Tab-separated table of C-alpha atoms in Angstrom:
chain	number	residue	atom	x	y	z
A	26	MET	CA	102.715	128.225	-5.060
A	27	ARG	CA	106.512	128.957	-4.529
A	28	LYS	CA	107.307	125.149	-5.881
A	29	LEU	CA	105.271	126.260	-9.119
A	30	LEU	CA	107.241	129.578	-9.369
A	31	LEU	CA	110.490	127.816	-8.956
A	32	GLY	CA	109.124	125.220	-11.508
A	33	SER	CA	108.215	127.957	-13.866
A	34	VAL	CA	111.616	129.888	-13.802
A	35	CYS	CA	113.433	126.481	-14.312
A	36	LEU	CA	111.324	126.002	-17.475
A	37	VAL	CA	112.108	129.204	-18.785
A	38	GLY	CA	115.799	128.759	-17.945
A	39	ILE	CA	115.557	125.446	-19.952
A	40	LEU	CA	113.936	126.982	-22.926
A	41	ALA	CA	116.163	129.822	-23.076
A	42	GLY	CA	119.153	127.516	-22.972
A	43	CYS	CA	117.532	125.415	-25.950
A	44	THR	CA	116.680	128.413	-27.988
A	45	GLU	CA	120.285	129.599	-27.457
A	46	LYS	CA	121.468	126.159	-28.586
A	47	SER	CA	119.170	125.985	-31.400
A	48	ASN	CA	120.479	129.573	-32.752
A	49	SER	CA	124.088	128.406	-32.162
A	50	ASN	CA	123.547	125.315	-34.535
A	51	ALA	CA	121.709	127.202	-36.915
A	52	ASP	CA	124.567	129.783	-36.970
A	53	GLN	CA	127.085	126.784	-37.451
A	54	THR	CA	125.076	125.211	-40.168
A	55	GLU	CA	124.847	128.492	-42.015
A	56	GLU	CA	128.623	128.965	-41.748
A	57	ILE	CA	129.242	125.389	-42.801
A	58	ASN	CA	126.910	126.056	-45.872
A	59	GLU	CA	128.482	129.283	-46.596
A	60	LEU	CA	131.993	127.582	-46.341
A	61	ILE	CA	130.869	125.022	-48.719
A	62	LYS	CA	129.523	127.412	-51.319
A	63	GLN	CA	132.887	129.222	-50.982
A	64	ILE	CA	134.596	126.029	-51.678
A	65	GLU	CA	132.397	124.990	-54.426
A	66	GLN	CA	132.918	128.426	-55.888
A	67	LEU	CA	136.972	128.096	-55.679
A	68	SER	CA	136.824	124.670	-57.252
A	69	LEU	CA	134.838	126.196	-60.286
A	70	GLU	CA	137.283	128.996	-60.667
A	71	LYS	CA	140.102	126.721	-60.402
A	72	GLU	CA	138.581	124.643	-63.069
A	73	ALA	CA	137.927	127.654	-65.264
A	74	LEU	CA	141.411	128.555	-64.920
A	75	LEU	CA	143.045	125.289	-65.506
A	76	THR	CA	140.995	125.093	-68.808
A	77	THR	CA	142.039	128.585	-69.875
A	78	VAL	CA	145.651	127.924	-69.062
A	79	GLU	CA	145.426	124.659	-71.039
A	80	GLU	CA	143.503	126.255	-74.068
A	81	GLU	CA	146.307	129.052	-74.146
A	82	ARG	CA	148.970	126.253	-73.963
A	83	GLU	CA	147.511	124.498	-76.972
A	84	ALA	CA	146.703	127.862	-78.735
A	85	LEU	CA	150.368	128.766	-78.314
A	86	GLU	CA	151.814	125.253	-79.238
A	87	LEU	CA	149.332	125.452	-82.440
A	88	ALA	CA	150.612	128.724	-83.414
A	89	MET	CA	154.308	127.800	-82.930
A	90	ASN	CA	153.755	124.890	-84.961
A	91	GLN	CA	152.033	126.780	-87.816
A	92	GLN	CA	154.855	129.142	-87.792
A	93	VAL	CA	157.265	126.415	-88.491
A	94	ASN	CA	155.253	124.093	-90.763
A	95	TYR	CA	153.666	126.696	-92.705
A	96	ASP	CA	157.115	128.227	-93.753
A	97	TYR	CA	156.736	127.643	-97.452
A	98	SER	CA	158.174	129.191	-100.366
A	99	MET	CA	158.723	128.566	-103.946
A	100	ILE	CA	162.084	128.937	-105.262
A	101	GLN	CA	162.232	129.522	-109.131
A	102	ALA	CA	165.541	129.074	-111.416
A	103	LYS	CA	167.667	132.174	-111.473
A	104	ASP	CA	171.373	132.922	-112.796
A	105	ILE	CA	174.209	132.749	-110.130
A	106	GLU	CA	176.206	135.695	-110.286
A	107	LYS	CA	179.058	134.549	-107.983
A	108	TYR	CA	179.876	131.361	-106.411
A	109	PRO	CA	181.234	131.025	-102.875
A	110	GLN	CA	185.184	129.736	-102.872
A	111	THR	CA	184.895	125.826	-102.507
A	112	LEU	CA	182.616	123.171	-103.429
A	113	TYR	CA	181.738	121.391	-100.232
A	114	LYS	CA	179.384	118.528	-101.346
A	115	GLN	CA	178.079	117.005	-104.477
A	116	THR	CA	175.438	114.337	-105.419
A	117	ALA	CA	172.864	113.571	-108.293
A	118	LEU	CA	169.146	112.446	-108.280
A	119	ASP	CA	166.236	112.658	-110.509
A	120	MET	CA	164.175	115.231	-108.803
A	121	ASP	CA	161.773	116.382	-111.585
A	122	GLY	CA	160.946	112.738	-112.737
A	123	ASP	CA	162.266	113.338	-116.180
A	124	GLY	CA	164.767	110.312	-116.304
A	125	GLU	CA	167.587	112.495	-116.157
A	126	ASP	CA	169.561	113.197	-112.686
A	127	GLU	CA	169.718	116.798	-111.462
A	128	VAL	CA	173.215	117.767	-109.808
A	129	ILE	CA	172.937	119.199	-106.260
A	130	GLU	CA	175.952	121.304	-105.243
A	131	LEU	CA	176.982	122.717	-101.707
A	132	TYR	CA	179.326	125.416	-101.843
A	133	VAL	CA	181.013	127.533	-98.860
A	134	ASN	CA	183.073	130.436	-98.768
A	135	ALA	CA	186.043	129.072	-97.190
A	136	GLY	CA	189.400	127.681	-98.533
A	137	LYS	CA	190.957	124.369	-98.050
A	138	MET	CA	194.562	123.842	-96.186
A	139	GLU	CA	197.153	121.595	-97.343
A	140	ASN	CA	196.024	118.671	-95.541
A	141	GLY	CA	192.522	119.231	-97.159
A	142	LEU	CA	190.663	120.634	-94.300
A	143	PHE	CA	188.869	123.790	-94.475
A	144	ALA	CA	190.111	126.983	-93.114
A	145	TRP	CA	186.917	127.970	-91.098
A	146	ASP	CA	186.006	131.546	-90.034
A	147	ASP	CA	183.561	132.623	-87.429
A	148	GLY	CA	181.120	132.674	-90.308
A	149	GLN	CA	180.599	131.742	-93.934
A	150	ASN	CA	178.541	132.245	-96.884
A	151	TRP	CA	176.693	128.933	-98.261
A	152	LEU	CA	175.050	128.294	-101.296
A	153	LEU	CA	172.976	125.185	-102.404
A	154	ILE	CA	171.922	124.682	-105.628
A	155	VAL	CA	169.996	122.099	-108.179
A	156	LYS	CA	171.497	122.084	-111.817
A	157	ASP	CA	168.817	120.988	-114.441
A	158	GLY	CA	170.506	121.602	-117.676
A	159	GLU	CA	170.812	125.352	-118.359
A	160	LYS	CA	168.634	126.172	-115.269
A	161	THR	CA	169.793	126.842	-111.735
A	162	TYR	CA	167.858	126.801	-108.493
A	163	PRO	CA	169.510	128.435	-105.479
A	164	LEU	CA	167.606	126.516	-102.514
A	165	PHE	CA	169.942	128.313	-99.989
A	166	ASP	CA	172.255	131.359	-100.263
A	167	GLU	CA	172.902	132.771	-96.967
A	168	TYR	CA	175.656	133.725	-94.533
A	169	VAL	CA	175.823	131.333	-91.495
A	170	GLN	CA	177.367	132.715	-88.231
A	171	LEU	CA	179.200	130.317	-85.925
A	172	GLY	CA	177.328	127.550	-87.842
A	173	SER	CA	177.176	125.120	-90.767
A	174	ILE	CA	175.163	123.793	-93.467
A	175	ASP	CA	174.511	120.375	-94.718
A	176	PHE	CA	172.380	118.394	-96.915
A	177	SER	CA	171.300	114.896	-97.919
A	178	THR	CA	168.571	113.319	-100.288
A	179	ALA	CA	165.494	111.408	-98.983
A	180	ARG	CA	161.891	110.338	-100.265
A	181	PHE	CA	159.078	112.086	-98.777
A	182	ASP	CA	155.523	110.685	-99.494
A	183	LYS	CA	157.350	108.643	-102.330
A	184	LYS	CA	158.474	111.750	-103.788
A	185	PRO	CA	162.417	112.666	-104.128
A	186	GLY	CA	163.545	115.554	-101.971
A	187	ILE	CA	166.482	117.524	-100.516
A	188	VAL	CA	166.708	117.971	-96.906
A	189	ILE	CA	169.216	120.353	-95.175
A	190	ILE	CA	170.290	120.835	-91.679
A	191	LYS	CA	171.026	124.543	-90.417
A	192	ALA	CA	173.235	124.323	-87.297
A	193	GLN	CA	173.949	127.757	-85.712
A	194	HIS	CA	175.002	128.256	-82.285
A	195	SER	CA	172.926	125.608	-80.202
A	196	ASP	CA	170.019	125.931	-82.957
A	197	ARG	CA	168.960	123.358	-85.538
A	198	THR	CA	166.445	123.793	-88.668
A	199	VAL	CA	165.615	121.444	-91.007
A	200	GLN	CA	164.199	122.116	-94.292
A	201	LYS	CA	162.983	119.935	-96.927
A	202	PHE	CA	162.876	121.070	-101.015
A	203	THR	CA	160.584	119.043	-103.369
A	204	TYR	CA	160.306	119.990	-107.114
A	205	ASP	CA	156.599	121.437	-108.135
A	206	LYS	CA	156.031	120.883	-112.132
A	207	ASN	CA	153.301	123.384	-112.222
A	208	GLU	CA	155.332	125.921	-110.695
A	209	ASP	CA	158.662	124.859	-112.193
A	210	GLY	CA	160.390	125.424	-108.938
A	211	TYR	CA	161.152	123.892	-105.540
A	212	GLN	CA	158.923	124.193	-102.652
A	213	LYS	CA	160.489	124.873	-99.423
A	214	GLU	CA	159.206	123.665	-96.112
A	215	THR	CA	160.549	123.717	-92.714
A	216	PHE	CA	159.620	121.226	-90.592
A	217	TYR	CA	161.851	121.311	-87.621
A	218	LYS	CA	163.091	123.674	-85.657
A	219	LYS	CA	164.102	123.120	-82.084
A	220	GLU	CA	160.796	121.681	-80.366
A	221	ASN	CA	158.498	122.500	-82.880
A	222	THR	CA	158.083	119.462	-85.294
A	223	ASN	CA	156.027	118.226	-88.116
A	224	ASN	CA	156.659	114.667	-87.315
A	225	GLN	CA	155.200	113.453	-90.760
A	226	TYR	CA	158.766	114.079	-92.236
A	227	ASN	CA	161.010	113.265	-89.111
A	228	GLU	CA	161.561	109.656	-90.005
A	229	PRO	CA	162.394	110.008	-93.613
A	230	ALA	CA	164.825	112.805	-92.962
A	231	SER	CA	166.488	110.697	-90.078
A	232	TYR	CA	166.946	107.829	-92.537
A	233	ALA	CA	168.709	110.006	-95.001
A	234	PHE	CA	171.143	111.795	-92.357
A	235	PHE	CA	172.012	108.492	-90.592
A	236	GLU	CA	173.133	107.031	-93.667
A	237	ASP	CA	175.303	109.883	-94.595
A	238	ALA	CA	176.827	109.868	-91.119
A	239	TYR	CA	177.222	106.190	-91.486
A	240	ARG	CA	179.080	106.624	-94.750
A	241	ILE	CA	181.565	109.363	-93.240
A	242	MET	CA	182.305	107.209	-90.381
A	243	GLU	CA	182.939	104.336	-92.446
A	244	MET	CA	185.092	106.191	-94.897
A	245	ALA	CA	187.107	107.800	-91.673
A	246	PHE	CA	187.869	104.502	-89.793
A	247	THR	CA	188.979	102.874	-93.187
A	248	THR	CA	190.598	104.655	-95.604
A	249	LYS	CA	192.005	107.475	-93.618
A	250	THR	CA	192.731	105.641	-90.400
A	251	LEU	CA	194.764	103.405	-92.676
A	252	ARG	CA	197.179	106.256	-93.091
A	253	VAL	CA	197.877	106.352	-89.431
A	254	LEU	CA	198.249	102.689	-89.005
A	255	GLU	CA	200.842	102.820	-91.792
A	256	ALA	CA	202.638	105.675	-90.597
A	257	GLY	CA	206.224	105.412	-89.636
A	258	GLU	CA	207.441	106.102	-86.004
A	259	ASP	CA	208.794	109.268	-86.823
A	260	THR	CA	205.642	110.490	-88.225
A	261	ILE	CA	203.744	109.196	-85.243
A	262	GLN	CA	206.175	111.228	-82.756
A	263	ASP	CA	206.198	114.292	-84.609
A	264	SER	CA	203.231	116.547	-83.654
A	265	GLN	CA	202.846	118.287	-86.755
A	266	GLU	CA	203.099	115.289	-88.941
A	267	ARG	CA	200.825	113.357	-86.428
A	268	TRP	CA	198.349	116.056	-86.637
A	269	LYS	CA	198.150	115.845	-90.459
A	270	ILE	CA	197.078	112.388	-90.714
A	271	ILE	CA	194.687	112.076	-87.576
A	272	GLU	CA	193.133	115.367	-87.777
A	273	PRO	CA	191.017	114.628	-90.997
A	274	ILE	CA	189.681	111.465	-89.260
A	275	LEU	CA	188.566	113.585	-86.190
A	276	VAL	CA	187.147	116.221	-88.431
A	277	ASP	CA	185.013	113.461	-90.234
A	278	ILE	CA	183.961	111.920	-86.911
A	279	ASN	CA	182.916	115.213	-85.601
A	280	LYS	CA	180.729	115.828	-88.586
A	281	ALA	CA	179.284	112.353	-88.183
A	282	ASN	CA	178.615	112.875	-84.735
A	283	GLY	CA	176.787	116.227	-85.403
A	284	LEU	CA	174.633	114.622	-88.109
A	285	LEU	CA	173.857	111.820	-85.525
A	286	GLU	CA	172.839	114.367	-82.907
A	287	VAL	CA	170.257	115.858	-85.592
A	288	VAL	CA	169.082	112.080	-86.160
A	289	GLY	CA	168.363	111.421	-82.631
A	290	GLU	CA	166.477	114.558	-82.149
A	291	LEU	CA	164.391	113.672	-85.277
A	292	ASN	CA	163.910	110.029	-84.397
A	293	PRO	CA	165.153	108.779	-80.888
A	294	GLU	CA	164.858	105.206	-81.907
A	295	LEU	CA	168.150	105.611	-84.199
A	296	SER	CA	170.109	107.444	-81.318
A	297	VAL	CA	174.029	107.008	-81.623
A	298	SER	CA	176.849	108.906	-80.299
A	299	LEU	CA	180.410	109.193	-81.374
A	300	ASP	CA	181.665	111.102	-78.353
A	301	GLU	CA	184.072	108.310	-77.201
A	302	ALA	CA	185.668	107.852	-80.690
A	303	SER	CA	186.135	111.854	-80.848
A	304	ASP	CA	187.699	111.813	-77.424
A	305	LEU	CA	190.103	108.968	-78.604
A	306	LEU	CA	191.339	110.866	-81.678
A	307	ASN	CA	191.686	114.082	-79.534
A	308	ARG	CA	194.011	112.339	-77.164
A	309	MET	CA	195.863	110.835	-80.035
A	310	ILE	CA	196.518	114.296	-81.483
A	311	THR	CA	197.423	115.929	-78.344
A	312	ASN	CA	200.090	113.501	-77.027
A	313	ARG	CA	201.905	110.849	-78.514
A	314	PRO	CA	199.491	107.818	-78.915
A	315	SER	CA	200.032	104.854	-76.687
A	316	ALA	CA	200.206	101.327	-77.841
A	317	GLU	CA	196.791	100.783	-76.298
A	318	GLN	CA	195.292	103.552	-78.283
A	319	MET	CA	197.021	102.271	-81.600
A	320	ASN	CA	195.692	99.061	-80.703
A	321	GLN	CA	192.115	100.324	-80.460
A	322	LEU	CA	192.256	102.402	-83.855
A	323	LYS	CA	193.614	99.091	-85.519
A	324	LEU	CA	190.680	97.284	-83.947
A	325	ILE	CA	188.355	99.990	-85.031
A	326	HIS	CA	189.668	99.849	-88.594
A	327	ASN	CA	189.285	96.103	-88.765
A	328	LEU	CA	185.625	96.301	-87.403
A	329	PHE	CA	184.628	98.938	-90.374
A	330	LYS	CA	186.389	96.678	-93.185
A	331	GLU	CA	184.027	93.825	-92.635
A	332	ILE	CA	181.451	92.955	-95.015
A	333	GLU	CA	178.030	93.944	-93.975
A	334	THR	CA	174.398	94.618	-95.287
A	335	SER	CA	173.906	97.352	-97.665
A	336	ASP	CA	170.657	98.152	-95.700
A	337	LEU	CA	171.358	100.471	-92.683
A	338	ILE	CA	168.079	100.923	-91.688
A	339	ILE	CA	164.860	98.585	-91.364
A	340	LYS	CA	162.552	101.248	-92.311
A	341	GLY	CA	159.461	99.306	-91.737
A	342	GLU	CA	160.220	98.849	-88.224
A	343	ASN	CA	162.122	102.063	-87.800
A	344	GLN	CA	165.424	100.386	-86.166
A	345	ILE	CA	168.951	100.393	-86.859
A	346	HIS	CA	169.679	96.893	-88.982
A	347	PRO	CA	170.686	94.327	-86.312
A	348	GLU	CA	174.197	93.935	-88.169
A	349	VAL	CA	174.735	97.621	-88.000
A	350	ALA	CA	173.637	97.816	-84.518
A	351	GLU	CA	175.967	94.999	-83.474
A	352	LYS	CA	178.894	96.649	-85.176
A	353	LEU	CA	178.101	100.020	-83.233
A	354	GLU	CA	177.896	97.806	-80.177
A	355	ARG	CA	181.328	96.481	-80.632
A	356	LEU	CA	182.636	99.789	-81.515
A	357	GLU	CA	181.333	101.134	-78.252
A	358	PHE	CA	182.991	98.003	-76.386
A	359	ILE	CA	186.567	98.599	-78.145
A	360	LEU	CA	186.277	102.502	-77.021
A	361	THR	CA	185.210	102.025	-73.551
A	362	GLY	CA	185.794	98.215	-72.630
A	363	LYS	CA	182.040	98.257	-71.707
A	364	GLN	CA	179.834	95.549	-73.654
A	365	GLY	CA	176.904	97.860	-75.498
């Protein structure tokens, strides 16, 4: 009897222990399941949050692009009461397809100094117009603080157009103007403003500005540089006289470099820098040029006198013409001693 009682007690103890263990396992399973549910819920919330953030980012980009790309206005002909002081740049192009060239002029309210350079202030009024017979279309007429305006001509979707750069502080805005026969006016469209771009027009604009920059650089390193190379020792030694003949080259190179910076932003495949050339000219103005610096300038002059292809860009391949690319590499080698 005593043995039976002891056996019963043991059995009860074992069963109790098993029950407690079973309950413990059940509790752990429930906790694990609850944790799994929480993890799944957090995962869903994370996915939803990421989706929301991505949707908001896309919406913001769309809104910013729309703000840039939908900046349209129609500019009609009007009389200009007062022109700024100086004609800054001029060209001609048949904008309306009538077989006659229109005259495109950019004026700035800044005078010229004795050496032909502009006497810039902190800001100037700029006026860009198209003259078509008796009609005048003011494409740009604004005061620009700590900045400048430049323009070129290009073809957009096989249609002639005018493209301008407004550089102000560290900002750049690029706009195109095309003639609308139905409205008898010029349609303005902003297609580049900082990081907001309409890539459809980037390449044509970059080609136009690259060609302008190259022609400015070519003129600076040939005709204007020749004055320095032919100058007498007295002129080179005199700081004021030296400034008069070297500064115009530096101004042109800095202008070309600014255009090339925009080209690189619009079209990285055409990226070129003239920083080294600008540094050389600055050093030659500040101090009497050394024999090595004069030799560098002579080598650059000879480089740009060479006959080259008239095609600067292979547009179908979106690249600088190999002969021009080689010339720019040789320019870099002359300036730095490093093969480009």
